[in-house]
């Protein structure tokens, strides 16, 4: 797959059109009681790019993630992945179609070994059928291939020395690495990372950044939620800003940083006005 | 005190056909709870369905026994489907509530006067074991296991039961080391993670519920074959709780856990029971029991066996929380 490293030049308006967008969202809304958590009129995610989804706490970023990946159902709206609608498609089928997510609170399978965590991710395993599972020869050769692939990924993510440890013994940052490596076992076309840097120490951050860049080099699309602005600036091609459930801005880091709507969302609309009562 | 009889009787209790029934029921529960994380509190219901699917057709309708055995499996799968479709999409604790309720509904229905024409009500059903007696290859007089007599029918149940148990345990072992078993364990750890990796969690939970349910139903069959009578009282909630005790004792998510757990559980209970029975016994020739009557007598020793068993279990949980065969590392990261 070819990698497009040229600078992006999409229009910097919310819901802007991108040629060959991998994910197109229309009128997706979700409310919890009286609170509208997500209300996205139109959104397109560019293919083979690293797109950051940012916004203040409670902006609806994680809820949007849950909706898009089938972990929650929207009240209205539809969204298409590679031109096919994902409305009403259960989460496991979304993953099989090539859109794999990670979680804000990492879900390492604590009482399973790291290599088993990895093997689990592989698709179309013959031994995952109950009948063929009993007969080892039916899946042993495939298991060997899967193990080799898992081993290669573990080496890439510097976890190979711990392959037979239980995942529960990993540090918070290592769990993030494991979760990302495990997601790659599914061979996703698009990777959705929910706060990949949360709780990761600075030393590990750089390596995590490199791993995310490699995803793009491999031709994958990355969409991630993040609060760490250094990271957002360093690796994102495109940035989408949400506030109060809506997409309020899109653009490159520079575009978004100078957008008054974004500054308002983060700092409040009267941040530069003296509201003091000493006048 | 006749220690030879006490020990041989306790040992026989730990390996008898009755023990095999507990081992099978606990193995089924281990598939649900130990490997998949399904909090099934109605395993006694599966056992009851198995027992009555054998006894009703044979006693009441003179079915040939292979058809009744087939019905045992079909009804266990049916109960799993019923429980699964109603609760598996809900949170774990709902499964616990619904399963315990369904198991009690089954027991109370079997006990109900309205269905006595079918189930025999409180008296239960008898006379469904003749097929097992007919195919019994052992002589009727049986054997002596040290000082414990085992009749030919019970010896046959014991031998065939252990073979059956070995087959079931081997199947469970093969399944759990396969990629299929890996998916079950991932669901136990975090079902959303399994979903995010493309696993159809609902289908796997349903398969687990069916397989563990069928094993539990076979356990129920062995229980009533041993007693030669199926009665609703045998399938009370305590049966399920004993099964939990057994798998925690033996080691959760270990194939030999339910087997060893049952042996220890039944041995300890029987040993305490029969020792106290002998120690409080009075005869016309010897009116003074071994233990003073102000401490304990014939009328109240029976309750003590479960107190001692409970104390032993508590001590085990404190000093060896992973059970006899459990993996200490697995116990160390308890995320729930």
Coordinates of C-alpha atoms in Angstrom, one line a residue:
Chain A
X1 CA 0.0 0.0 0.0
X2 CA 1.3 3.4 -0.8
X3 CA 1.7 6.0 1.9
X4 CA 0.7 9.5 1.3
X5 CA 3.0 11.8 3.3
X6 CA 2.1 15.0 1.4
X7 CA 0.6 17.7 3.6
X8 CA -3.1 17.6 3.7
X9 CA -5.2 20.2 2.0
X10 CA -8.8 19.7 3.0
X11 CA -11.0 22.7 3.6
X12 CA -10.8 23.7 7.3
X13 CA -14.5 23.8 8.0
X14 CA -16.5 21.4 10.2
X15 CA -17.8 18.5 8.2
X16 CA -15.6 19.2 5.3
X17 CA -15.4 16.9 2.3
X18 CA -12.4 14.7 1.8
X19 CA -11.7 12.8 -1.4
X20 CA -11.8 9.0 -0.7
X21 CA -12.9 9.3 2.9
X22 CA -12.8 5.9 4.8
X23 CA -15.5 6.8 7.2
X24 CA -18.5 9.1 6.6
X25 CA -20.8 10.0 9.4
X26 CA -24.2 11.7 8.9
X27 CA -26.6 13.1 11.5
X28 CA -25.5 10.8 14.3
X29 CA -27.1 11.7 17.6
X30 CA -27.1 10.1 21.0
X31 CA -28.7 11.5 24.2
X32 CA -28.6 10.3 27.7
X33 CA -31.8 11.5 29.3
X34 CA -32.0 15.2 28.6
X35 CA -28.3 15.5 27.8
X36 CA -27.3 15.4 24.1
X37 CA -23.9 13.7 24.3
X38 CA -23.3 13.5 20.5
X39 CA -24.8 15.4 17.7
X40 CA -22.6 15.1 14.6
X41 CA -24.2 16.5 11.4
X42 CA -21.5 15.4 9.0
X43 CA -18.0 14.1 9.4
X44 CA -15.5 12.5 7.1
X45 CA -12.3 10.8 8.2
X46 CA -9.5 10.8 5.6
X47 CA -8.1 7.5 4.5
X48 CA -4.5 6.6 5.4
X49 CA -4.1 9.6 7.6
X50 CA -3.7 10.1 11.3
X51 CA -6.6 12.1 12.5
X52 CA -6.9 13.4 16.1
X53 CA -10.2 13.9 17.8
X54 CA -9.8 16.5 20.5
X55 CA -12.1 18.5 22.7
X56 CA -12.7 19.4 26.4
X57 CA -13.9 16.7 28.8
X58 CA -17.5 15.8 28.2
X59 CA -17.4 16.8 24.5
X60 CA -18.7 13.4 23.5
X61 CA -15.5 12.0 21.9
X62 CA -15.6 8.6 23.6
X63 CA -19.4 8.3 23.1
X64 CA -18.8 8.9 19.4
X65 CA -16.2 6.2 19.4
X66 CA -18.6 3.8 21.1
X67 CA -21.3 4.6 18.5
X68 CA -19.1 4.3 15.5
X69 CA -17.6 0.9 16.7
X70 CA -21.0 -0.6 17.6
X71 CA -20.5 -0.5 21.4
X72 CA -23.5 1.8 21.7
X73 CA -26.5 2.6 19.5
X74 CA -27.2 6.1 18.3
X75 CA -30.7 7.6 18.4
X76 CA -30.5 8.7 14.8
X77 CA -28.1 8.8 12.0
X78 CA -26.0 6.6 9.8
X79 CA -22.4 6.1 9.1
X80 CA -20.5 4.3 6.3
X81 CA -17.2 2.5 6.5
X82 CA -15.7 1.9 3.1
X83 CA -19.0 2.8 1.6
X84 CA -20.9 0.2 3.6
X85 CA -23.4 1.2 6.3
X86 CA -22.5 0.2 9.9
X87 CA -25.8 1.2 11.4
X88 CA -27.0 -1.6 13.7
X89 CA -24.0 -3.7 13.0
X90 CA -22.8 -5.4 16.2
X91 CA -19.4 -4.5 17.6
X92 CA -17.7 -7.8 16.7
X93 CA -18.8 -7.5 13.1
X94 CA -17.5 -3.9 13.0
X95 CA -14.1 -5.3 14.1
X96 CA -14.2 -8.0 11.4
X97 CA -14.9 -5.4 8.7
X98 CA -11.6 -3.8 9.6
X99 CA -12.3 -1.1 12.2
X100 CA -10.7 -2.0 15.5
X101 CA -10.7 0.1 18.6
X102 CA -8.8 0.3 21.9
X103 CA -10.2 1.6 25.1
X104 CA -9.6 4.6 27.3
X105 CA -9.3 2.3 30.3
X106 CA -7.1 -0.4 28.8
X107 CA -8.6 -3.9 28.6
X108 CA -5.7 -6.2 29.0
X109 CA -7.0 -9.7 29.6
X110 CA -5.2 -9.8 33.0
X111 CA -5.3 -13.5 33.8
X112 CA -4.2 -14.6 30.3
X113 CA -0.6 -14.6 29.1
X114 CA 0.6 -11.9 26.8
X115 CA 1.0 -14.3 23.9
X116 CA -2.5 -15.6 24.4
X117 CA -3.8 -12.0 24.5
X118 CA -2.1 -11.6 21.1
X119 CA -3.2 -14.9 19.6
X120 CA -6.8 -14.1 20.5
X121 CA -6.8 -11.2 18.1
X122 CA -6.2 -13.3 15.0
X123 CA -9.1 -13.6 12.6
X124 CA -10.7 -16.6 11.1
X125 CA -9.2 -19.1 13.5
X126 CA -10.3 -22.7 12.7
X127 CA -9.9 -23.7 16.3
X128 CA -12.4 -21.2 17.5
X129 CA -15.2 -23.4 16.4
X130 CA -16.2 -25.8 19.2
X131 CA -16.1 -28.9 17.0
X132 CA -12.8 -28.3 15.4
X133 CA -11.4 -27.0 18.7
X134 CA -11.5 -30.5 20.2
X135 CA -9.3 -31.9 17.3
X136 CA -5.9 -30.3 17.7
X137 CA -4.6 -31.2 14.2
X138 CA -7.4 -29.2 12.7
X139 CA -5.9 -26.0 14.0
X140 CA -2.3 -26.7 15.1
X141 CA -0.7 -25.4 11.9
X142 CA -2.7 -22.2 11.8
X143 CA -2.0 -21.7 15.5
X144 CA 1.7 -21.9 14.7
X145 CA 1.4 -19.2 12.0
X146 CA -0.6 -17.0 14.4
X147 CA 2.0 -17.5 17.1
X148 CA 4.7 -16.4 14.8
X149 CA 2.8 -13.3 13.7
X150 CA 2.1 -12.5 17.4
X151 CA 5.8 -13.0 18.3
X152 CA 6.8 -10.6 15.5
X153 CA 4.4 -8.0 16.7
X154 CA 5.5 -8.4 20.3
X155 CA 9.1 -7.9 19.2
X156 CA 8.1 -4.7 17.4
X157 CA 6.4 -3.5 20.5
X158 CA 9.2 -4.5 22.9
X159 CA 7.1 -7.0 24.8
X160 CA 8.6 -10.2 23.4
X161 CA 10.6 -10.8 26.6
X162 CA 7.4 -11.0 28.6
X163 CA 5.4 -13.2 26.3
X164 CA 4.6 -15.9 28.8
X165 CA 3.8 -13.6 31.7
X166 CA 0.2 -12.8 32.6
X167 CA -1.0 -9.5 31.1
X168 CA -2.0 -8.4 34.6
X169 CA 1.7 -8.0 35.5
X170 CA 2.3 -5.3 32.9
X171 CA 2.6 -1.6 33.7
X172 CA 0.0 0.8 32.5
X173 CA 2.1 1.9 29.5
X174 CA 2.9 -1.6 28.5
X175 CA -0.8 -2.5 28.6
X176 CA -1.4 0.3 26.1
X177 CA 1.3 -1.2 23.9
X178 CA -0.2 -4.7 24.3
X179 CA -3.6 -3.4 23.4
X180 CA -2.4 -1.7 20.3
X181 CA -0.3 -4.8 19.3
X182 CA -3.4 -7.0 19.9
X183 CA -5.5 -4.8 17.8
X184 CA -3.0 -5.2 14.9
X185 CA -3.5 -9.0 15.1
X186 CA -7.0 -8.3 13.6
X187 CA -5.2 -6.7 10.6
X188 CA -7.5 -3.6 10.8
X189 CA -7.8 -1.1 8.0
X190 CA -8.6 1.6 10.5
X191 CA -7.4 1.8 14.1
X192 CA -9.4 3.8 16.7
X193 CA -7.3 4.6 19.7
X194 CA -9.1 6.1 22.7
X195 CA -6.5 8.1 24.7
X196 CA -3.5 6.1 23.9
X197 CA -1.2 8.3 26.0
X198 CA -3.3 8.4 29.2
X199 CA -1.2 7.2 32.1
X200 CA 1.9 6.5 30.0
X201 CA 5.3 7.8 31.3
X202 CA 7.2 10.2 29.1
X203 CA 9.9 7.6 28.1
X204 CA 7.3 5.3 26.7
X205 CA 5.4 8.1 25.0
X206 CA 8.0 8.6 22.3
X207 CA 8.0 4.9 21.5
X208 CA 4.2 4.9 21.4
X209 CA 4.2 7.8 19.0
X210 CA 6.6 6.0 16.7
X211 CA 4.3 2.9 16.8
X212 CA 1.3 5.0 15.8
X213 CA 3.3 6.6 12.9
X214 CA 4.3 3.1 11.7
X215 CA 0.6 2.3 11.5
X216 CA 0.2 5.0 8.9
X217 CA 3.3 3.8 7.1
X218 CA 1.6 0.4 6.8
X219 CA -1.3 2.1 5.0
X220 CA -3.7 2.1 7.9
X221 CA -6.0 4.9 8.9
X222 CA -5.7 6.1 12.5
X223 CA -8.3 8.0 14.5
X224 CA -7.4 8.8 18.0
X225 CA -8.8 10.7 21.0
X226 CA -6.2 12.5 23.0
X227 CA -5.7 15.3 25.5
X228 CA -1.9 15.5 25.2
X229 CA -1.5 18.4 22.7
X230 CA 2.2 17.7 22.2
X231 CA 1.3 14.3 20.8
X232 CA -1.5 15.7 18.8
X233 CA 0.8 18.3 17.1
X234 CA 3.5 15.8 16.5
X235 CA 1.7 13.0 14.7
X236 CA -1.7 14.2 13.4
X237 CA -2.3 15.1 9.8
X238 CA -5.7 16.3 10.6
X239 CA -7.6 17.4 13.7
X240 CA -11.2 17.4 14.5
X241 CA -12.5 19.3 17.5
X242 CA -15.6 18.4 19.4
X243 CA -17.4 20.4 22.0
X244 CA -20.8 19.7 23.6
X245 CA -21.4 16.8 21.3
X246 CA -20.8 18.7 18.1
X247 CA -17.9 19.0 15.6
X248 CA -17.0 22.7 16.0
X249 CA -13.8 22.8 13.9
X250 CA -11.5 20.8 11.6
X251 CA -8.1 21.5 10.2
X252 CA -4.4 21.2 10.7
X253 CA -2.9 21.9 14.1
X254 CA -2.2 25.5 13.2
X255 CA -5.7 26.0 11.7
X256 CA -7.4 24.7 14.8
X257 CA -5.1 26.5 17.2
X258 CA -6.0 29.8 15.7
X259 CA -9.7 29.1 15.4
X260 CA -11.7 31.3 17.8
X261 CA -14.4 28.6 18.3
X262 CA -11.8 26.2 19.6
X263 CA -10.2 28.7 21.9
X264 CA -13.7 29.5 23.2
X265 CA -14.5 25.8 23.7
X266 CA -11.4 25.2 25.7
X267 CA -11.1 28.4 27.7
X268 CA -14.7 29.8 27.7
X269 CA -16.0 32.5 25.4
X270 CA -15.0 35.4 27.7
X271 CA -11.5 34.3 28.5
X272 CA -10.0 37.5 27.0
X273 CA -12.7 39.8 28.4
X274 CA -12.2 41.2 31.9
X275 CA -15.3 40.3 33.8
X276 CA -14.0 41.6 37.0
X277 CA -16.2 43.7 39.2
X278 CA -13.5 46.2 40.1
X279 CA -14.5 48.5 37.3
Chain B
X1 CA -14.7 -46.4 67.4
X2 CA -14.4 -48.5 64.3
X3 CA -11.8 -46.6 62.4
X4 CA -11.5 -49.1 59.6
X5 CA -15.2 -48.7 58.8
X6 CA -15.1 -45.0 59.3
X7 CA -12.2 -44.5 56.9
X8 CA -13.3 -47.0 54.3
X9 CA -16.8 -45.6 54.3
X10 CA -15.5 -42.0 53.9
X11 CA -13.2 -43.1 51.1
X12 CA -16.0 -44.9 49.3
X13 CA -18.2 -41.8 49.7
X14 CA -15.5 -39.7 48.0
X15 CA -15.3 -42.0 44.9
X16 CA -18.9 -43.4 44.7
X17 CA -21.4 -42.9 42.0
X18 CA -22.9 -40.2 44.1
X19 CA -19.5 -38.4 44.1
X20 CA -19.3 -38.8 40.4
X21 CA -22.6 -37.0 40.1
X22 CA -21.2 -34.1 42.1
X23 CA -18.0 -34.1 40.0
X24 CA -20.0 -33.9 36.7
X25 CA -22.3 -31.2 38.0
X26 CA -19.3 -29.2 39.2
X27 CA -17.4 -29.8 36.0
X28 CA -20.3 -28.2 34.1
X29 CA -20.4 -25.3 36.5
X30 CA -16.6 -24.9 36.0
X31 CA -17.2 -24.5 32.3
X32 CA -19.7 -21.7 33.0
X33 CA -18.1 -20.0 35.9
X34 CA -14.4 -21.0 35.9
X35 CA -13.7 -20.6 32.2
X36 CA -16.4 -18.3 30.8
X37 CA -17.1 -16.2 34.0
X38 CA -20.9 -16.9 33.8
X39 CA -22.3 -16.6 37.2
X40 CA -24.7 -19.5 37.0
X41 CA -26.5 -20.0 40.3
X42 CA -29.0 -22.5 38.8
X43 CA -26.8 -25.5 38.1
X44 CA -29.1 -27.6 40.2
X45 CA -31.8 -26.8 37.7
X46 CA -29.7 -28.4 34.9
X47 CA -29.2 -31.5 37.1
X48 CA -32.9 -31.7 37.8
X49 CA -33.8 -31.4 34.1
X50 CA -31.3 -34.2 33.4
X51 CA -32.6 -36.5 36.2
X52 CA -36.3 -36.1 35.3
X53 CA -35.7 -36.3 31.5
X54 CA -34.5 -39.8 32.2
X55 CA -36.9 -40.9 34.9
X56 CA -40.2 -39.5 33.6
X57 CA -40.1 -41.1 30.1
X58 CA -38.9 -44.4 31.4
X59 CA -41.1 -44.7 34.5
X60 CA -44.2 -43.1 33.1
X61 CA -44.1 -43.8 29.4
X62 CA -41.9 -46.9 29.1
X63 CA -39.5 -45.3 26.7
X64 CA -36.5 -47.3 25.6
X65 CA -33.5 -45.9 27.6
X66 CA -31.4 -44.6 24.7
X67 CA -34.3 -42.3 23.8
X68 CA -34.5 -41.0 27.3
X69 CA -30.7 -40.3 27.3
X70 CA -31.2 -38.4 24.1
X71 CA -34.0 -36.4 25.8
X72 CA -31.6 -35.6 28.7
X73 CA -29.3 -33.8 26.3
X74 CA -32.0 -32.2 24.3
X75 CA -33.7 -30.7 27.4
X76 CA -30.4 -29.5 28.9
X77 CA -29.7 -27.7 25.6
X78 CA -33.2 -26.3 25.6
X79 CA -32.8 -25.0 29.1
X80 CA -29.5 -23.4 28.2
X81 CA -31.2 -21.7 25.2
X82 CA -34.0 -20.4 27.3
X83 CA -31.7 -19.0 30.0
X84 CA -29.3 -17.7 27.4
X85 CA -31.7 -15.8 25.2
X86 CA -33.3 -14.2 28.1
X87 CA -30.2 -13.2 30.1
X88 CA -26.9 -13.4 28.2
X89 CA -27.2 -10.0 26.7
X90 CA -27.7 -8.5 30.2
X91 CA -25.1 -7.9 32.8
X92 CA -23.5 -10.8 34.7
X93 CA -25.6 -10.4 37.9
X94 CA -28.8 -10.7 36.1
X95 CA -27.8 -14.2 34.9
X96 CA -27.2 -15.1 38.6
X97 CA -30.7 -13.9 39.6
X98 CA -32.5 -15.5 36.7
X99 CA -30.7 -18.8 36.9
X100 CA -31.3 -19.2 40.7
X101 CA -35.0 -18.3 40.1
X102 CA -35.4 -20.8 37.2
X103 CA -33.7 -23.6 39.1
X104 CA -36.2 -23.0 42.0
X105 CA -39.1 -22.9 39.6
X106 CA -38.1 -26.2 38.2
X107 CA -37.7 -27.8 41.6
X108 CA -41.0 -26.4 42.9
X109 CA -42.8 -27.5 39.7
X110 CA -41.5 -31.0 40.1
X111 CA -42.6 -30.9 43.7
X112 CA -46.1 -29.5 42.9
X113 CA -49.2 -31.6 43.5
X114 CA -50.5 -30.5 40.2
X115 CA -47.8 -32.4 38.4
X116 CA -47.8 -35.4 40.6
X117 CA -49.3 -37.6 37.9
X118 CA -46.1 -36.9 35.9
X119 CA -43.3 -36.3 38.4
X120 CA -44.5 -38.2 41.4
X121 CA -44.4 -35.0 43.4
X122 CA -42.5 -35.1 46.7
X123 CA -42.2 -38.9 46.6
X124 CA -40.5 -38.7 43.2
X125 CA -40.1 -41.4 40.7
X126 CA -38.7 -44.9 41.0
X127 CA -38.2 -47.9 38.8
X128 CA -36.3 -46.3 36.0
X129 CA -33.0 -47.9 36.6
X130 CA -33.8 -51.5 35.4
X131 CA -31.9 -50.8 32.1
X132 CA -28.8 -50.1 34.1
X133 CA -29.2 -53.2 36.1
X134 CA -29.7 -55.3 33.0
X135 CA -26.5 -54.2 31.3
X136 CA -24.6 -54.5 34.6
X137 CA -21.7 -56.9 33.9
X138 CA -20.8 -57.3 37.6
X139 CA -22.1 -60.1 39.9
X140 CA -24.9 -59.0 42.2
X141 CA -23.1 -59.7 45.5
X142 CA -20.5 -57.0 44.7
X143 CA -17.2 -56.5 46.4
X144 CA -15.7 -55.3 49.7
X145 CA -13.6 -52.2 49.7
X146 CA -11.8 -52.9 52.9
X147 CA -14.7 -52.7 55.4
X148 CA -17.2 -51.1 53.0
X149 CA -19.5 -53.3 51.0
X150 CA -20.3 -52.2 47.4
X151 CA -23.1 -54.0 45.8
X152 CA -22.9 -55.1 42.2
X153 CA -25.2 -52.3 40.9
X154 CA -23.3 -49.5 42.6
X155 CA -20.0 -51.0 41.5
X156 CA -21.2 -50.9 37.9
X157 CA -22.3 -47.3 38.3
X158 CA -19.0 -46.5 39.9
X159 CA -16.9 -48.0 37.1
X160 CA -19.0 -46.8 34.2
X161 CA -19.3 -43.4 35.9
X162 CA -15.6 -43.0 36.2
X163 CA -15.2 -43.9 32.6
X164 CA -17.8 -41.4 31.6
X165 CA -16.2 -38.7 33.8
X166 CA -12.8 -39.3 32.2
X167 CA -14.4 -38.9 28.8
X168 CA -16.1 -35.7 29.8
X169 CA -13.0 -34.3 31.6
X170 CA -10.9 -35.1 28.5
X171 CA -13.4 -33.3 26.2
X172 CA -13.3 -30.3 28.5
X173 CA -9.6 -30.3 28.7
X174 CA -9.2 -30.5 24.9
X175 CA -11.8 -27.7 24.4
X176 CA -10.2 -25.4 27.0
X177 CA -6.7 -25.6 25.6
X178 CA -8.0 -24.9 22.1
X179 CA -8.5 -21.4 20.6
X180 CA -12.2 -21.9 21.4
X181 CA -11.3 -22.1 25.1
X182 CA -9.1 -19.0 24.7
X183 CA -12.1 -17.0 23.5
X184 CA -14.1 -18.2 26.6
X185 CA -11.3 -17.1 28.9
X186 CA -11.2 -13.7 27.2
X187 CA -14.9 -13.3 27.8
X188 CA -14.3 -14.1 31.5
X189 CA -11.6 -11.4 31.6
X190 CA -13.4 -8.7 29.6
X191 CA -16.2 -9.3 27.2
X192 CA -15.9 -5.9 25.6
X193 CA -12.2 -6.6 24.7
X194 CA -13.3 -9.9 23.1
X195 CA -15.9 -8.0 21.1
X196 CA -13.5 -5.4 20.0
X197 CA -11.3 -8.2 18.5
X198 CA -14.2 -9.5 16.4
X199 CA -15.5 -12.3 18.7
X200 CA -19.2 -13.1 18.8
X201 CA -19.4 -13.0 22.6
X202 CA -23.1 -14.0 22.7
X203 CA -22.6 -17.1 20.6
X204 CA -19.7 -18.3 22.7
X205 CA -21.5 -17.7 26.0
X206 CA -24.4 -19.7 24.6
X207 CA -22.2 -22.6 23.6
X208 CA -20.6 -22.5 27.1
X209 CA -24.0 -22.5 28.8
X210 CA -25.1 -25.5 26.6
X211 CA -22.0 -27.6 27.2
X212 CA -21.8 -27.0 30.9
X213 CA -25.6 -27.5 31.1
X214 CA -25.4 -30.9 29.4
X215 CA -22.6 -32.0 31.7
X216 CA -24.6 -30.9 34.7
X217 CA -27.7 -32.8 33.4
X218 CA -25.6 -36.0 33.0
X219 CA -24.5 -35.4 36.6
X220 CA -28.1 -35.2 37.7
X221 CA -28.7 -38.5 35.9
X222 CA -25.9 -40.2 37.8
X223 CA -27.3 -38.8 41.1
X224 CA -30.7 -40.4 40.6
X225 CA -29.3 -43.6 39.1
X226 CA -27.3 -44.0 42.3
X227 CA -30.3 -43.3 44.6
X228 CA -32.6 -45.3 42.2
X229 CA -35.1 -42.5 42.9
X230 CA -35.5 -39.0 41.6
X231 CA -36.9 -36.6 44.1
X232 CA -37.2 -32.8 43.9
X233 CA -35.5 -32.3 47.2
X234 CA -32.1 -33.4 45.8
X235 CA -32.1 -30.4 43.5
X236 CA -32.3 -27.5 45.9
X237 CA -30.1 -24.5 45.7
X238 CA -27.6 -26.1 48.2
X239 CA -26.6 -28.5 45.4
X240 CA -25.5 -25.5 43.3
X241 CA -23.7 -24.0 46.3
X242 CA -21.9 -27.3 47.1
X243 CA -20.8 -27.3 43.5
X244 CA -19.3 -23.8 43.9
X245 CA -17.6 -24.9 47.1
X246 CA -16.2 -27.9 45.2
X247 CA -14.7 -26.0 42.4
X248 CA -13.2 -23.3 44.6
X249 CA -11.7 -26.1 46.8
X250 CA -10.2 -27.9 43.8
X251 CA -9.2 -24.9 41.9
X252 CA -11.3 -22.8 39.5
X253 CA -10.7 -23.2 35.8
X254 CA -8.8 -26.5 36.3
X255 CA -10.1 -29.7 34.8
X256 CA -9.2 -31.8 37.8
X257 CA -10.4 -29.1 40.2
X258 CA -14.0 -30.4 40.4
X259 CA -12.8 -34.0 40.7
X260 CA -10.4 -33.5 43.5
X261 CA -12.6 -30.8 45.1
X262 CA -15.5 -33.3 45.3
X263 CA -13.4 -36.0 46.8
X264 CA -12.1 -33.7 49.5
X265 CA -15.5 -32.1 50.2
X266 CA -17.4 -35.4 50.5
X267 CA -14.6 -37.2 52.4
X268 CA -14.4 -34.5 55.0
X269 CA -18.2 -34.3 55.4
X270 CA -18.6 -38.0 55.6
X271 CA -15.6 -38.5 58.0
X272 CA -16.9 -35.9 60.4
X273 CA -20.5 -37.2 60.2
X274 CA -19.7 -40.9 60.7
X275 CA -17.1 -40.2 63.4
X276 CA -19.5 -38.2 65.4
X277 CA -22.2 -40.7 64.8
X278 CA -20.0 -43.4 66.4
X279 CA -18.7 -41.1 69.1
X280 CA -22.2 -40.2 70.3
X281 CA -23.6 -43.7 69.9
X282 CA -25.2 -45.5 72.9
X283 CA -26.1 -49.2 73.1
X284 CA -28.0 -51.1 75.8
X285 CA -24.7 -52.8 76.8
X286 CA -22.7 -49.5 76.8
X287 CA -25.0 -46.6 77.7
X288 CA -22.2 -44.0 78.0
X289 CA -21.2 -42.5 74.7
X290 CA -17.6 -41.6 73.9
X291 CA -18.3 -37.9 73.9
X292 CA -20.0 -36.3 76.9
X293 CA -23.7 -35.6 76.3
X294 CA -23.5 -32.0 77.7
X295 CA -21.2 -31.2 74.7
X296 CA -22.8 -33.2 71.9
X297 CA -25.3 -36.0 71.5
X298 CA -27.0 -38.2 68.9
X299 CA -29.6 -35.5 68.2
X300 CA -27.4 -32.6 67.2
X301 CA -24.2 -34.0 65.7
X302 CA -25.6 -34.0 62.2
X303 CA -25.4 -30.2 61.9
X304 CA -21.8 -30.2 63.0
X305 CA -20.5 -31.7 59.7
X306 CA -21.4 -28.7 57.7
X307 CA -19.9 -26.4 60.3
X308 CA -16.7 -28.3 60.2
X309 CA -16.8 -28.3 56.4
X310 CA -17.4 -24.6 56.3
X311 CA -14.6 -24.0 58.7
X312 CA -12.2 -26.1 56.6
X313 CA -13.3 -24.2 53.5
X314 CA -12.8 -20.8 55.2
X315 CA -9.3 -22.0 56.3
X316 CA -8.5 -23.0 52.7
X317 CA -9.6 -19.7 51.2
X318 CA -7.4 -17.9 53.7
X319 CA -4.3 -20.0 53.4
X320 CA -4.7 -21.2 49.8
X321 CA -7.0 -18.9 47.9
X322 CA -6.3 -20.5 44.5
X323 CA -7.6 -23.9 45.7
X324 CA -5.7 -27.1 45.6
X325 CA -4.8 -27.0 41.9
X326 CA -5.4 -23.3 41.0
X327 CA -2.7 -21.1 39.6
X328 CA -1.5 -18.6 42.3
X329 CA -0.6 -16.1 39.6
X330 CA -4.1 -16.1 38.2
X331 CA -5.5 -15.4 41.7
X332 CA -3.1 -12.4 42.1
X333 CA -4.7 -10.1 39.6
X334 CA -8.3 -10.3 40.5
X335 CA -9.7 -7.5 38.4
X336 CA -13.4 -8.0 39.4

